[in-house]
Amino acid sequence: MRIEANPAVCIGAGQCVMTAPDVFDQRDEDAVVVVRQPRPGPADEAAAREAVGLCPSGALSLREE
Ligand code: SF4
């Protein structure tokens, strides 16, 4: 699977970072999401999926490969 983020839509709420801190981070200057692991390994996959579902702005999407 591959995670994609749309920074233009992200509102910097941070749920993704709280849910999957190894997969997501936020920029220091404006809290916009940064995807640290676009293809999460098995240990982070479930948390990454959960984070995509929790994002309040719909900035995150997930593509099965
Ligand atoms: S949960 Fe969504 S809106 Fe919040 S920082 Fe992550 S991508 Fe941005």
PDB file of C-alpha atoms and ligand atoms in Angstrom:
ATOM      1  CA  MET A   1       0.000   0.000   0.000  1.00  0.00           C
ATOM      2  CA  ARG A   2       1.035   3.584  -0.567  1.00  0.00           C
ATOM      3  CA  ILE A   3       0.025   6.616   1.499  1.00  0.00           C
ATOM      4  CA  GLU A   4      -0.431   9.973  -0.171  1.00  0.00           C
ATOM      5  CA  ALA A   5      -1.033  13.329   1.481  1.00  0.00           C
ATOM      6  CA  ASN A   6      -2.443  16.491  -0.012  1.00  0.00           C
ATOM      7  CA  PRO A   7      -0.776  19.346   1.861  1.00  0.00           C
ATOM      8  CA  ALA A   8      -3.191  21.874   0.369  1.00  0.00           C
ATOM      9  CA  VAL A   9      -6.049  20.195   2.254  1.00  0.00           C
ATOM     10  CA  CYS A  10      -4.298  19.348   5.541  1.00  0.00           C
ATOM     11  CA  ILE A  11      -5.470  21.509   8.455  1.00  0.00           C
ATOM     12  CA  GLY A  12      -2.614  20.463  10.751  1.00  0.00           C
ATOM     13  CA  ALA A  13      -4.860  18.744  13.259  1.00  0.00           C
ATOM     14  CA  GLY A  14      -2.210  16.135  14.026  1.00  0.00           C
ATOM     15  CA  GLN A  15      -4.399  13.026  14.413  1.00  0.00           C
ATOM     16  CA  CYS A  16      -2.245  11.207  11.904  1.00  0.00           C
ATOM     17  CA  VAL A  17       0.928  11.856  13.904  1.00  0.00           C
ATOM     18  CA  MET A  18      -0.712  10.778  17.161  1.00  0.00           C
ATOM     19  CA  THR A  19      -2.056   7.607  15.576  1.00  0.00           C
ATOM     20  CA  ALA A  20       0.977   6.567  13.507  1.00  0.00           C
ATOM     21  CA  PRO A  21       4.030   8.567  14.621  1.00  0.00           C
ATOM     22  CA  ASP A  22       6.439   6.431  12.637  1.00  0.00           C
ATOM     23  CA  VAL A  23       4.543   7.097   9.427  1.00  0.00           C
ATOM     24  CA  PHE A  24       3.573  10.770   9.733  1.00  0.00           C
ATOM     25  CA  ASP A  25       5.180  13.960  10.937  1.00  0.00           C
ATOM     26  CA  GLN A  26       4.245  17.633  10.774  1.00  0.00           C
ATOM     27  CA  ARG A  27       6.239  20.553   9.411  1.00  0.00           C
ATOM     28  CA  ASP A  28       7.579  22.801  12.134  1.00  0.00           C
ATOM     29  CA  GLU A  29       6.475  25.999  10.462  1.00  0.00           C
ATOM     30  CA  ASP A  30       2.800  25.299   9.822  1.00  0.00           C
ATOM     31  CA  ALA A  31       2.002  21.812  11.195  1.00  0.00           C
ATOM     32  CA  VAL A  32       1.170  20.505   7.728  1.00  0.00           C
ATOM     33  CA  VAL A  33       1.598  16.778   7.362  1.00  0.00           C
ATOM     34  CA  VAL A  34       4.770  15.110   6.110  1.00  0.00           C
ATOM     35  CA  VAL A  35       4.632  11.447   5.148  1.00  0.00           C
ATOM     36  CA  ARG A  36       7.748   9.853   6.609  1.00  0.00           C
ATOM     37  CA  GLN A  37       6.964   6.387   5.265  1.00  0.00           C
ATOM     38  CA  PRO A  38       4.836   6.422   2.101  1.00  0.00           C
ATOM     39  CA  ARG A  39       4.990   2.622   2.090  1.00  0.00           C
ATOM     40  CA  PRO A  40       4.689   1.572   5.741  1.00  0.00           C
ATOM     41  CA  GLY A  41       6.168  -1.746   6.770  1.00  0.00           C
ATOM     42  CA  PRO A  42       4.091  -4.502   8.393  1.00  0.00           C
ATOM     43  CA  ALA A  43       4.619  -3.079  11.890  1.00  0.00           C
ATOM     44  CA  ASP A  44       3.068   0.277  10.944  1.00  0.00           C
ATOM     45  CA  GLU A  45       0.463  -0.724   8.397  1.00  0.00           C
ATOM     46  CA  ALA A  46      -2.542  -0.992  10.711  1.00  0.00           C
ATOM     47  CA  ALA A  47      -1.815   2.329  12.405  1.00  0.00           C
ATOM     48  CA  ALA A  48      -1.305   3.988   9.032  1.00  0.00           C
ATOM     49  CA  ARG A  49      -4.694   2.751   7.796  1.00  0.00           C
ATOM     50  CA  GLU A  50      -6.356   3.966  10.967  1.00  0.00           C
ATOM     51  CA  ALA A  51      -4.727   7.387  10.583  1.00  0.00           C
ATOM     52  CA  VAL A  52      -6.008   7.743   7.030  1.00  0.00           C
ATOM     53  CA  GLY A  53      -9.522   7.040   8.298  1.00  0.00           C
ATOM     54  CA  LEU A  54      -9.235   9.505  11.179  1.00  0.00           C
ATOM     55  CA  CYS A  55      -7.919  12.500   9.253  1.00  0.00           C
ATOM     56  CA  PRO A  56     -10.646  15.142   9.635  1.00  0.00           C
ATOM     57  CA  SER A  57      -9.818  17.000   6.437  1.00  0.00           C
ATOM     58  CA  GLY A  58      -9.549  14.097   4.006  1.00  0.00           C
ATOM     59  CA  ALA A  59      -5.948  15.031   3.249  1.00  0.00           C
ATOM     60  CA  LEU A  60      -4.743  11.431   3.372  1.00  0.00           C
ATOM     61  CA  SER A  61      -5.421   8.715   0.868  1.00  0.00           C
ATOM     62  CA  LEU A  62      -4.342   5.152   0.536  1.00  0.00           C
ATOM     63  CA  ARG A  63      -3.656   3.189  -2.597  1.00  0.00           C
ATOM     64  CA  GLU A  64      -3.281  -0.571  -2.662  1.00  0.00           C
ATOM     65  CA  GLU A  65      -0.434  -1.675  -4.913  1.00  0.00           C
TER      66      GLU A  65
HETATM   67  S1  SF4 B   1      -4.727  14.195  10.447  1.00  0.00           S
HETATM   68 FE1  SF4 B   1      -5.079  15.055   8.404  1.00  0.00          FE
HETATM   69  S2  SF4 B   1      -5.411  17.221   8.761  1.00  0.00           S
HETATM   70 FE2  SF4 B   1      -4.430  16.399  10.591  1.00  0.00          FE
HETATM   71  S3  SF4 B   1      -2.213  16.723  10.266  1.00  0.00           S
HETATM   72 FE3  SF4 B   1      -2.725  14.676   9.553  1.00  0.00          FE
HETATM   73  S4  SF4 B   1      -3.131  14.935   7.352  1.00  0.00           S
HETATM   74 FE4  SF4 B   1      -3.249  16.948   8.284  1.00  0.00          FE
END
